[in-house]
Structures are given as C-alpha cells and as structure tokens.
mmCIF file of N, CA, C and O in Angstrom:
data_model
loop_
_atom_site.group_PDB
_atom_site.id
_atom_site.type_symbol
_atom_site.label_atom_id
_atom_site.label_comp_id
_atom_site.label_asym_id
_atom_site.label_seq_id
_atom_site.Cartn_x
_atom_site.Cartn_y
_atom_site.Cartn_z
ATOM 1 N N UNK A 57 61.990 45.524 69.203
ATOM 2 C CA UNK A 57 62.493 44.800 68.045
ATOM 3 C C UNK A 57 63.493 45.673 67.295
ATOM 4 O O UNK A 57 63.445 46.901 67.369
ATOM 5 N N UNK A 58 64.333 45.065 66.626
ATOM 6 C CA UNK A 58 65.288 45.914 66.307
ATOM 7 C C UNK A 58 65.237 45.684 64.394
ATOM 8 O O UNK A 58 64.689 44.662 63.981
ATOM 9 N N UNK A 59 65.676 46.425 63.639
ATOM 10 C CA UNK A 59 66.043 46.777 62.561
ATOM 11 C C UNK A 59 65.958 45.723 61.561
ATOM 12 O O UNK A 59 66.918 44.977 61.369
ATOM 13 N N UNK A 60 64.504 45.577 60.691
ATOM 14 C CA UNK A 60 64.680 44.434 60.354
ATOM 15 C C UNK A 60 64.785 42.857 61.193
ATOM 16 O O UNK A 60 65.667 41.999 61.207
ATOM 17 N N UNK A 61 63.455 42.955 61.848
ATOM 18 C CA UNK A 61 63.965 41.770 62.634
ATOM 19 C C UNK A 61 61.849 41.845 62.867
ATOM 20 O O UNK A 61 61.102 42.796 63.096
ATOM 21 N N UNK A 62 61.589 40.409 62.667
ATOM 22 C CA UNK A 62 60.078 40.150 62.699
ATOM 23 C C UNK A 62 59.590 40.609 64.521
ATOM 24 O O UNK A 62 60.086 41.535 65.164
ATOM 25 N N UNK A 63 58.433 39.573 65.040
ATOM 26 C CA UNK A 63 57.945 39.555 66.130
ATOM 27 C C UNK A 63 58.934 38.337 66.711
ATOM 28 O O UNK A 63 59.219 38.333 67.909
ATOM 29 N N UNK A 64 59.281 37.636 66.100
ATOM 30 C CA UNK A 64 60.134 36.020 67.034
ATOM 31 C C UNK A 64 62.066 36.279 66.941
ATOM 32 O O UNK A 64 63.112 35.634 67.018
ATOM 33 N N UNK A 65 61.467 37.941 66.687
ATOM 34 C CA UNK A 65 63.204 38.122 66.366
ATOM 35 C C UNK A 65 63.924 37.314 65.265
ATOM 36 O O UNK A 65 65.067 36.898 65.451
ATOM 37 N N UNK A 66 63.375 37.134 64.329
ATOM 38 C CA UNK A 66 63.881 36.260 63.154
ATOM 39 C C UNK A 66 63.776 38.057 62.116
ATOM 40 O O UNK A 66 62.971 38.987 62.164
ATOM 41 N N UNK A 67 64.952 37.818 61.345
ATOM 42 C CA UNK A 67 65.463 38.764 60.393
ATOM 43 C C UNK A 67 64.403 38.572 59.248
ATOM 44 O O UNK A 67 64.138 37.474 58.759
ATOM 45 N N UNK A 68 63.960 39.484 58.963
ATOM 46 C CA UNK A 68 62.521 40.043 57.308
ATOM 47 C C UNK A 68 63.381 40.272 56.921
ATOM 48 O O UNK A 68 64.416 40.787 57.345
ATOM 49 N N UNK A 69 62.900 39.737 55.621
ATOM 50 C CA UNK A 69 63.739 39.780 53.912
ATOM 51 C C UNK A 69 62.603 40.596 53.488
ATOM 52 O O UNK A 69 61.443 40.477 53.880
ATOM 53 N N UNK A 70 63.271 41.817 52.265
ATOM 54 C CA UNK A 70 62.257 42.275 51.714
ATOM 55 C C UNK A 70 63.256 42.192 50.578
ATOM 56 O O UNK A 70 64.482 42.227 50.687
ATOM 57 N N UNK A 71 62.539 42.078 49.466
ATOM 58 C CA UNK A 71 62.189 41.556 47.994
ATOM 59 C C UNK A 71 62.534 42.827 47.498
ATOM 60 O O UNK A 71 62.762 43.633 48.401
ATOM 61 N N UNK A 72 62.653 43.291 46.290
ATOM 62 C CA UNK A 72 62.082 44.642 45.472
ATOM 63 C C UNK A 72 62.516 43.776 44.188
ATOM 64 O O UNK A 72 63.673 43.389 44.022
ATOM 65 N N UNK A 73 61.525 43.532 43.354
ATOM 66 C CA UNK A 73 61.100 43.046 42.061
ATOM 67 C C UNK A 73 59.834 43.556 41.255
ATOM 68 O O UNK A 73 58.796 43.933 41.799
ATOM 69 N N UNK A 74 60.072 43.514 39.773
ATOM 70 C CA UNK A 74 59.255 43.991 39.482
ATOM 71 C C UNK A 74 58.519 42.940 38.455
ATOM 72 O O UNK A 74 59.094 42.338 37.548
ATOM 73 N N UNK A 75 57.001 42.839 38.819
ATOM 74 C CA UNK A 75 56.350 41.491 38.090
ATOM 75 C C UNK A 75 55.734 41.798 36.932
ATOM 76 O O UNK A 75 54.977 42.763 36.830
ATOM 77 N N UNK A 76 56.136 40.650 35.558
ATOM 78 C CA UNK A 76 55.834 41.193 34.493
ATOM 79 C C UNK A 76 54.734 40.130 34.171
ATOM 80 O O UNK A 76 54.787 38.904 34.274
ATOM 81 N N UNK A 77 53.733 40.940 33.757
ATOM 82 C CA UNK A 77 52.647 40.019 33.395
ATOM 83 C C UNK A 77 52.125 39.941 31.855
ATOM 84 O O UNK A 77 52.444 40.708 30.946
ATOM 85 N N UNK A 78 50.986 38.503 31.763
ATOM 86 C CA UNK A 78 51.259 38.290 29.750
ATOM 87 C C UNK A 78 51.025 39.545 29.312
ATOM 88 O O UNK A 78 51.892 39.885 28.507
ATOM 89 N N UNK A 79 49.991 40.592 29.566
ATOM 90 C CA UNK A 79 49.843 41.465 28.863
ATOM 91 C C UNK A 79 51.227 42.589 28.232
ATOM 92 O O UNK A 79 51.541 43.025 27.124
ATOM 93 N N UNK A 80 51.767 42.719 29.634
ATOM 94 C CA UNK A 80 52.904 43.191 29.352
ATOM 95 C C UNK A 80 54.029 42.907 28.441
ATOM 96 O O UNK A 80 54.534 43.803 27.764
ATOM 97 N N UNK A 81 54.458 41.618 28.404
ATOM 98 C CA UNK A 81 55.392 40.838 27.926
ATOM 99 C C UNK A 81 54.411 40.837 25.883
ATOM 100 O O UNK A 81 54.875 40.776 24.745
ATOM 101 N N UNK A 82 53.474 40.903 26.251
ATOM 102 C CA UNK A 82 52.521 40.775 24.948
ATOM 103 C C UNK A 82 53.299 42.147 24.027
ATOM 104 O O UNK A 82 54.162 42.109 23.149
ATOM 105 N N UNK A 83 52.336 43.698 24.866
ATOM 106 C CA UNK A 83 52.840 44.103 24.716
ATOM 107 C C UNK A 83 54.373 44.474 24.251
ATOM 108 O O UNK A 83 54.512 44.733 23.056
ATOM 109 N N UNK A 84 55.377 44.513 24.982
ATOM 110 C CA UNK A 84 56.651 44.816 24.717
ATOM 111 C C UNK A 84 57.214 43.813 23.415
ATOM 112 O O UNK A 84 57.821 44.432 22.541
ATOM 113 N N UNK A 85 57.102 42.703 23.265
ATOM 114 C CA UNK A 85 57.621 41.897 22.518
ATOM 115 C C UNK A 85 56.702 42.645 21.144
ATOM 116 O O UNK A 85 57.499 42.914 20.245
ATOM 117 N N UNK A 86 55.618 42.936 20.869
ATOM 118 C CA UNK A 86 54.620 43.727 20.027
ATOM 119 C C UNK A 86 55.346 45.118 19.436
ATOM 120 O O UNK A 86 55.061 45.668 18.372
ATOM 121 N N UNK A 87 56.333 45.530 20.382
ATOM 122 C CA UNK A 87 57.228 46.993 20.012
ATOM 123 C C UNK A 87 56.084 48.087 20.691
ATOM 124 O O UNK A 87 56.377 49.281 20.638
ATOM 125 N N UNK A 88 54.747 47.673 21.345
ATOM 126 C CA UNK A 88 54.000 49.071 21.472
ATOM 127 C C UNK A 88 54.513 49.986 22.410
ATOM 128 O O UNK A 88 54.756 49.558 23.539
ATOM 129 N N UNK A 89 54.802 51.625 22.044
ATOM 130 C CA UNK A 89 55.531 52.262 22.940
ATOM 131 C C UNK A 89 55.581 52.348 24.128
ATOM 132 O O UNK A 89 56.624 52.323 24.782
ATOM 133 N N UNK A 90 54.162 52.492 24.686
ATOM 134 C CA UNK A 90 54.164 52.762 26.417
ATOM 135 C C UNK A 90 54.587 51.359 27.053
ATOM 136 O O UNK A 90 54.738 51.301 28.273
ATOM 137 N N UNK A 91 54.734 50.507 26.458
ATOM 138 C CA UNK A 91 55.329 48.778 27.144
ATOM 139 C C UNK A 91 57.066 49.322 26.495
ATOM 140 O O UNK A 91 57.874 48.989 27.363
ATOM 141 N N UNK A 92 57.446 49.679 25.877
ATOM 142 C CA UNK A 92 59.014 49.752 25.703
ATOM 143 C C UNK A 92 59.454 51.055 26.477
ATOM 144 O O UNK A 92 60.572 51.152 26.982
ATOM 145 N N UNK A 93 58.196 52.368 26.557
ATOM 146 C CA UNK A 93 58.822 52.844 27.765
ATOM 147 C C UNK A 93 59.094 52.437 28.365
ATOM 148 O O UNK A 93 60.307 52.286 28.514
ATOM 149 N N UNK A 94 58.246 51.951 29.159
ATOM 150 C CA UNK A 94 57.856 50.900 30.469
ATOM 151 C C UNK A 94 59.020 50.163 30.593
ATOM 152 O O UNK A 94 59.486 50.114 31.731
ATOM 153 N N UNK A 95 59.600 49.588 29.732
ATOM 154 C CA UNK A 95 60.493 48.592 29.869
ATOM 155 C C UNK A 95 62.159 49.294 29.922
ATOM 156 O O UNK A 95 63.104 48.663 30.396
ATOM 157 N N UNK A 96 62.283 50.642 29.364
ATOM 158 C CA UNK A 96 63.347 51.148 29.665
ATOM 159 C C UNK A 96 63.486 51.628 30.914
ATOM 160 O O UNK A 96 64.617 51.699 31.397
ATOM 161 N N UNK A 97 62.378 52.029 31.629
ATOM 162 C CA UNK A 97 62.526 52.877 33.300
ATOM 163 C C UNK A 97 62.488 51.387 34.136
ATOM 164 O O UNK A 97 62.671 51.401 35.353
ATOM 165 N N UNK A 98 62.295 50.387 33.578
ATOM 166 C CA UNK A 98 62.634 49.016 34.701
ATOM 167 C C UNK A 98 63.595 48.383 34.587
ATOM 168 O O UNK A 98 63.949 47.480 35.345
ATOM 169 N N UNK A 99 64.383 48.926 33.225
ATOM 170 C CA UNK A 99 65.625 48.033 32.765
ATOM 171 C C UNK A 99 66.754 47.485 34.323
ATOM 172 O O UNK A 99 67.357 46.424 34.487
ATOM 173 N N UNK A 100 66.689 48.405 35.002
ATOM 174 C CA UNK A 100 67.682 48.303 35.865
ATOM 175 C C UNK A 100 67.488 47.226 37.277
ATOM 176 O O UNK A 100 68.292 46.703 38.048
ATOM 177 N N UNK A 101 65.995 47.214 37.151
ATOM 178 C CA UNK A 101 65.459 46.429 38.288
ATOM 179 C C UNK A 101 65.131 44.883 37.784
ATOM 180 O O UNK A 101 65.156 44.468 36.625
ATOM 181 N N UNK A 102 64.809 44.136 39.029
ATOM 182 C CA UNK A 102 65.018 42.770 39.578
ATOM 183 C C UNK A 102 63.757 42.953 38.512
ATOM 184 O O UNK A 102 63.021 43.939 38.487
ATOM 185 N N UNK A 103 63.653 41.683 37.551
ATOM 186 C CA UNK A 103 62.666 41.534 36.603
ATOM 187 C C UNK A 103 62.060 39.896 36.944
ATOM 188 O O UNK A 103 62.714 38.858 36.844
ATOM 189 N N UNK A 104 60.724 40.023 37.339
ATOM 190 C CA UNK A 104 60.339 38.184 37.139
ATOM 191 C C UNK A 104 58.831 38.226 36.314
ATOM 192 O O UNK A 104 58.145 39.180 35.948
ATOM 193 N N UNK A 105 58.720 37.367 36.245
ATOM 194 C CA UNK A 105 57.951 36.552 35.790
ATOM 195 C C UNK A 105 57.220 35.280 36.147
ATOM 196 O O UNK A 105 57.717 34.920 37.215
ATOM 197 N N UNK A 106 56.361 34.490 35.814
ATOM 198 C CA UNK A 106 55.914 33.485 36.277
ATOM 199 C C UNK A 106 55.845 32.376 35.363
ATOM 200 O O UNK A 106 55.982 32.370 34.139
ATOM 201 N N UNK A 107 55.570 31.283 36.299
ATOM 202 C CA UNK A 107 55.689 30.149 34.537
ATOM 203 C C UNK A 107 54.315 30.336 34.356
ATOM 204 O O UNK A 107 54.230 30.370 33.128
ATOM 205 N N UNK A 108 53.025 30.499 34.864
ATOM 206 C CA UNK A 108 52.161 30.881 34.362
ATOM 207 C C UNK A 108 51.727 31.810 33.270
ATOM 208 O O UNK A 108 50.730 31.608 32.577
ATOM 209 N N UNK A 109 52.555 32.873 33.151
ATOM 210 C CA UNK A 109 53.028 34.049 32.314
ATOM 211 C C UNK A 109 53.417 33.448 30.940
ATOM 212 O O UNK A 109 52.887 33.534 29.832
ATOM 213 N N UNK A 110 54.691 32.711 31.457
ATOM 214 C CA UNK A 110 55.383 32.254 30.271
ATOM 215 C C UNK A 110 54.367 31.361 29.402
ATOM 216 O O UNK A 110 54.157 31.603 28.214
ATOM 217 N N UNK A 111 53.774 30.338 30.082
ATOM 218 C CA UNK A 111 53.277 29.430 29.113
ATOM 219 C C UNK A 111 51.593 30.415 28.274
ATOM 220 O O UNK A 111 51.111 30.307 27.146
ATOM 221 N N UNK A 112 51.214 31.189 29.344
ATOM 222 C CA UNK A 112 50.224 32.013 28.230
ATOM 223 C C UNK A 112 50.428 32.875 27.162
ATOM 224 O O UNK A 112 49.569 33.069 26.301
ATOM 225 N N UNK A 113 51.918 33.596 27.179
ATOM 226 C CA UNK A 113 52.471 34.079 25.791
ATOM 227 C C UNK A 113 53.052 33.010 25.127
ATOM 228 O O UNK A 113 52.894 33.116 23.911
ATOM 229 N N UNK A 114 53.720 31.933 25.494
ATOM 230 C CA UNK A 114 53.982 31.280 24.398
ATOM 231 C C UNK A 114 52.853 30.156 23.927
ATOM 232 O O UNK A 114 53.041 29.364 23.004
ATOM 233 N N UNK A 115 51.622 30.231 24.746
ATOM 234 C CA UNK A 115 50.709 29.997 23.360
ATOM 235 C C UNK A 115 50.052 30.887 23.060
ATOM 236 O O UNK A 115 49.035 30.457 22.515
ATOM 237 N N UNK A 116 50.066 32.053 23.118
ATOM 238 C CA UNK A 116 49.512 33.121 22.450
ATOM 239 C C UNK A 116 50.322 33.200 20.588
ATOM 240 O O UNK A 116 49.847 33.220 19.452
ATOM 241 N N UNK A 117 51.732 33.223 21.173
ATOM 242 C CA UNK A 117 52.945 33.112 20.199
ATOM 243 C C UNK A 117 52.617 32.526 19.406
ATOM 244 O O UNK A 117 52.424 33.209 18.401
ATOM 245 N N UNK A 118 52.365 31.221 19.247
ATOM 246 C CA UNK A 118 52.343 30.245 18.871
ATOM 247 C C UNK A 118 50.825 29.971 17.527
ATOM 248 O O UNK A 118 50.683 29.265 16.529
ATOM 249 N N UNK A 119 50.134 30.789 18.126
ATOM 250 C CA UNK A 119 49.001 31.473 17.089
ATOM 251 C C UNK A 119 49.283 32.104 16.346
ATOM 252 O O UNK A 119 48.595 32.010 15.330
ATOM 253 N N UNK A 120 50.117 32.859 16.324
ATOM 254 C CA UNK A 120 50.481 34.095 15.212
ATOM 255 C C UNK A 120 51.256 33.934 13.573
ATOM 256 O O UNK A 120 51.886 32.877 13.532
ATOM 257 N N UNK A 121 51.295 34.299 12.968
ATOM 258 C CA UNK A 121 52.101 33.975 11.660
ATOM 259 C C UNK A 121 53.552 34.222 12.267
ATOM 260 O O UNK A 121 53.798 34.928 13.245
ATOM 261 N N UNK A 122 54.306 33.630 11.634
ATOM 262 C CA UNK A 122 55.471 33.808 12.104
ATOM 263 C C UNK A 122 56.100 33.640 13.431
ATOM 264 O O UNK A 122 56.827 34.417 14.049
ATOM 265 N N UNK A 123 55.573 32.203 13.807
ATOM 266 C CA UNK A 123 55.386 32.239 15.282
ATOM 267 C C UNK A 123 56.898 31.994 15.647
ATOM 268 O O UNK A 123 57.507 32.627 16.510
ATOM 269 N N UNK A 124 57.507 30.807 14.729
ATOM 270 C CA UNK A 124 58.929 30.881 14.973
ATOM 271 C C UNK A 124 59.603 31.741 15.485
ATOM 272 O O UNK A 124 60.101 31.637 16.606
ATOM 273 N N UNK A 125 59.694 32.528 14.882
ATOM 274 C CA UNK A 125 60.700 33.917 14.864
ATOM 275 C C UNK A 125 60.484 34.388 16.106
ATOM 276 O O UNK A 125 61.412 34.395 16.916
ATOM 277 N N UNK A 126 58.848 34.989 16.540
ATOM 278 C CA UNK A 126 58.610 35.549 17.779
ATOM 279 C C UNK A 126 58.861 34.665 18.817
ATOM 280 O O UNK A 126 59.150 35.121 19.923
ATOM 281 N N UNK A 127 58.772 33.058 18.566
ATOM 282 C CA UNK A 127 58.813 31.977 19.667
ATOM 283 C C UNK A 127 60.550 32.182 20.312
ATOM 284 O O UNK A 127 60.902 31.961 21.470
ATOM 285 N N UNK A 128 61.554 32.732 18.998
ATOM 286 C CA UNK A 128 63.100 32.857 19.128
ATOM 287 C C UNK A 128 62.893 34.058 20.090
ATOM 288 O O UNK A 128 63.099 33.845 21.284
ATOM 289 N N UNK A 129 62.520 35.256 19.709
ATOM 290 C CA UNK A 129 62.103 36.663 20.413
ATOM 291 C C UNK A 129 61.992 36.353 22.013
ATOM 292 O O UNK A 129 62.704 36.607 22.984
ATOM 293 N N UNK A 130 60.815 35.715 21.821
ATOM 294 C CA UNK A 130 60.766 35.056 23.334
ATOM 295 C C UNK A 130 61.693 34.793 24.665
ATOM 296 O O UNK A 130 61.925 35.332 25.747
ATOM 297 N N UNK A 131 62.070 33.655 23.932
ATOM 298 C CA UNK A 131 62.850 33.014 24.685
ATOM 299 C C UNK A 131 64.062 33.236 25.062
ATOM 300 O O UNK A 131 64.681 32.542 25.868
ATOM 301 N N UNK A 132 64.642 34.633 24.263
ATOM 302 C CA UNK A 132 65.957 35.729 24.552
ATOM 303 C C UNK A 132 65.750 36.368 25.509
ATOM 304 O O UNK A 132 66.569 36.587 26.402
ATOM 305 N N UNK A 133 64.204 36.903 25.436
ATOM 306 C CA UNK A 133 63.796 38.009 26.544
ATOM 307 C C UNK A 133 63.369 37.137 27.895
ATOM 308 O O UNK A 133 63.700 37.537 29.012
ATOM 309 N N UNK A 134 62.762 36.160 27.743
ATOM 310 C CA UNK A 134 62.144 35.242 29.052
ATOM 311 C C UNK A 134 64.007 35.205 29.952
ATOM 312 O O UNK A 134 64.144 35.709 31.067
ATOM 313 N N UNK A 135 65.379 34.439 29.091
ATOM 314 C CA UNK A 135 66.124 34.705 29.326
ATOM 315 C C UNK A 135 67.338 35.968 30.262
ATOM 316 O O UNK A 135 68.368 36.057 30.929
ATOM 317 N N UNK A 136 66.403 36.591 29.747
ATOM 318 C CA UNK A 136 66.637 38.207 30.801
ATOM 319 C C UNK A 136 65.558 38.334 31.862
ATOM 320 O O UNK A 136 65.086 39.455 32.050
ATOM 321 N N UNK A 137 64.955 36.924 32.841
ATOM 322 C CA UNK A 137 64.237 37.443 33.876
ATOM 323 C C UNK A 137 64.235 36.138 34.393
ATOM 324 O O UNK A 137 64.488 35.102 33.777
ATOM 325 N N UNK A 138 63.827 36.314 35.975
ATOM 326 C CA UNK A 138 63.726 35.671 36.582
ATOM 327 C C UNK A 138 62.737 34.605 36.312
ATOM 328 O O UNK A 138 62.074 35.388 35.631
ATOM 329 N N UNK A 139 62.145 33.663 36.252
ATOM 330 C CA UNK A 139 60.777 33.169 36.261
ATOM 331 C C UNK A 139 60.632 32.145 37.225
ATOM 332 O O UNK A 139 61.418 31.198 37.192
ATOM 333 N N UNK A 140 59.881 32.189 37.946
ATOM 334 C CA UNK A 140 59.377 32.085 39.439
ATOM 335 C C UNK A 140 58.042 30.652 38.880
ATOM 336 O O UNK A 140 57.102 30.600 38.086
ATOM 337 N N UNK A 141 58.617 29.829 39.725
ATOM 338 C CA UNK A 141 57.448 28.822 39.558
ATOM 339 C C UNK A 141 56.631 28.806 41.064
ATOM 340 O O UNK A 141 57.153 28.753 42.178
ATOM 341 N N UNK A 142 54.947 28.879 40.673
ATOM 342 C CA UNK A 142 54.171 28.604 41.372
ATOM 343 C C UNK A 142 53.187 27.833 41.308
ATOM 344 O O UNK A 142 52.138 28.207 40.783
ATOM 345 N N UNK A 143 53.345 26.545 41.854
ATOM 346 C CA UNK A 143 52.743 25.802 42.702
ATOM 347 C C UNK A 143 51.708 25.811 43.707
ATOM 348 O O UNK A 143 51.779 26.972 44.112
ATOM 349 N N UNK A 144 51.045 25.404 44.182
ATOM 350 C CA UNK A 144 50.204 25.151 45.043
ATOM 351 C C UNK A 144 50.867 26.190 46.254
ATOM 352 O O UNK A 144 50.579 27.328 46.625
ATOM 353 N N UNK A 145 51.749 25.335 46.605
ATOM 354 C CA UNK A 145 52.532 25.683 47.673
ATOM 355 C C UNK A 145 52.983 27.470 47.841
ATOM 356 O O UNK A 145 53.105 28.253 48.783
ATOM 357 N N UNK A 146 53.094 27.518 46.702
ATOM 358 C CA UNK A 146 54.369 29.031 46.626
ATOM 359 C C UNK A 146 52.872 29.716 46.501
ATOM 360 O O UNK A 146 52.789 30.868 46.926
ATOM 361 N N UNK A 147 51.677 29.105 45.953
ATOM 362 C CA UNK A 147 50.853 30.199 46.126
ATOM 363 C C UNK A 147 50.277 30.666 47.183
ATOM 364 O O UNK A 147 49.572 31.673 47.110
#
C-alpha cells in the first residue's frame, strides 16, 4: 500500500482539529486563566465544536444575570469555529 492510501487502495483523510467542549467554552468565555491559556496555544488550529456543545452553553448562558450580553459573547466566539452537527448518523 502506498502513502496514505487505506486496504481497498482508497486515499485516508486525516483530520487535525481540535474539539472544544461546554466545559471549556464555559470556561474561556468565564475569562478563567488556564482556559485562555489554553485558548492562546490553540489559536492557530482547526477549532470545532458540536451543536450539542453549543446548545448546552447557551442554556447554561441563558441562566445567568446578564445573559444578553454573554448570549452576544457567545455567538462572536461560536462564530470563530467550526460546529459540526451530529446526528444519529455522524455518530
């Protein structure tokens, strides 16, 4: 088999992304440091997310005082990533 190439001789894709999960996204949007480290040494890489993700911080959000504002916060940063819907299927 040659270079990148499966068992049926069909060409493998490999991915390199990095998956952000609610805690994380909790975190960072929160300002806590080791999540904004975190978030400067990944700045450069393939960023996703899930809609599963999304919809558990934004009702987490959505609890908080001032949910507006953070709900705006949000949806700038969700904006800077991929978000990957999974389905049945994709799972």
């Amino acid at each position: 088999m040659g270079k990148g190439e499966g068992e049926r001789g069909c060409e493998k894709r490999v991915y390199r992304m990095k998956g952000l999960d609610s805690d994380f996204i909790m975190d960072f949007l929160s300002n806590k440091p080791e999540a904004v480290k975190k978030a400067l040494e990944i700045k450069n890489e393939k960023l996703v997310t899930t809609t599963l993700q999304v919809f558990e911080v934004a009702n987490s959000l959505r609890a908080l005082k001032g949910a507006e504002k953070a709900i705006d916060i949000f949806e700038k940063f969700i904006g800077s990533v991929d978000v990957i819907h999974l389905g049945h299927k994709e799972a």
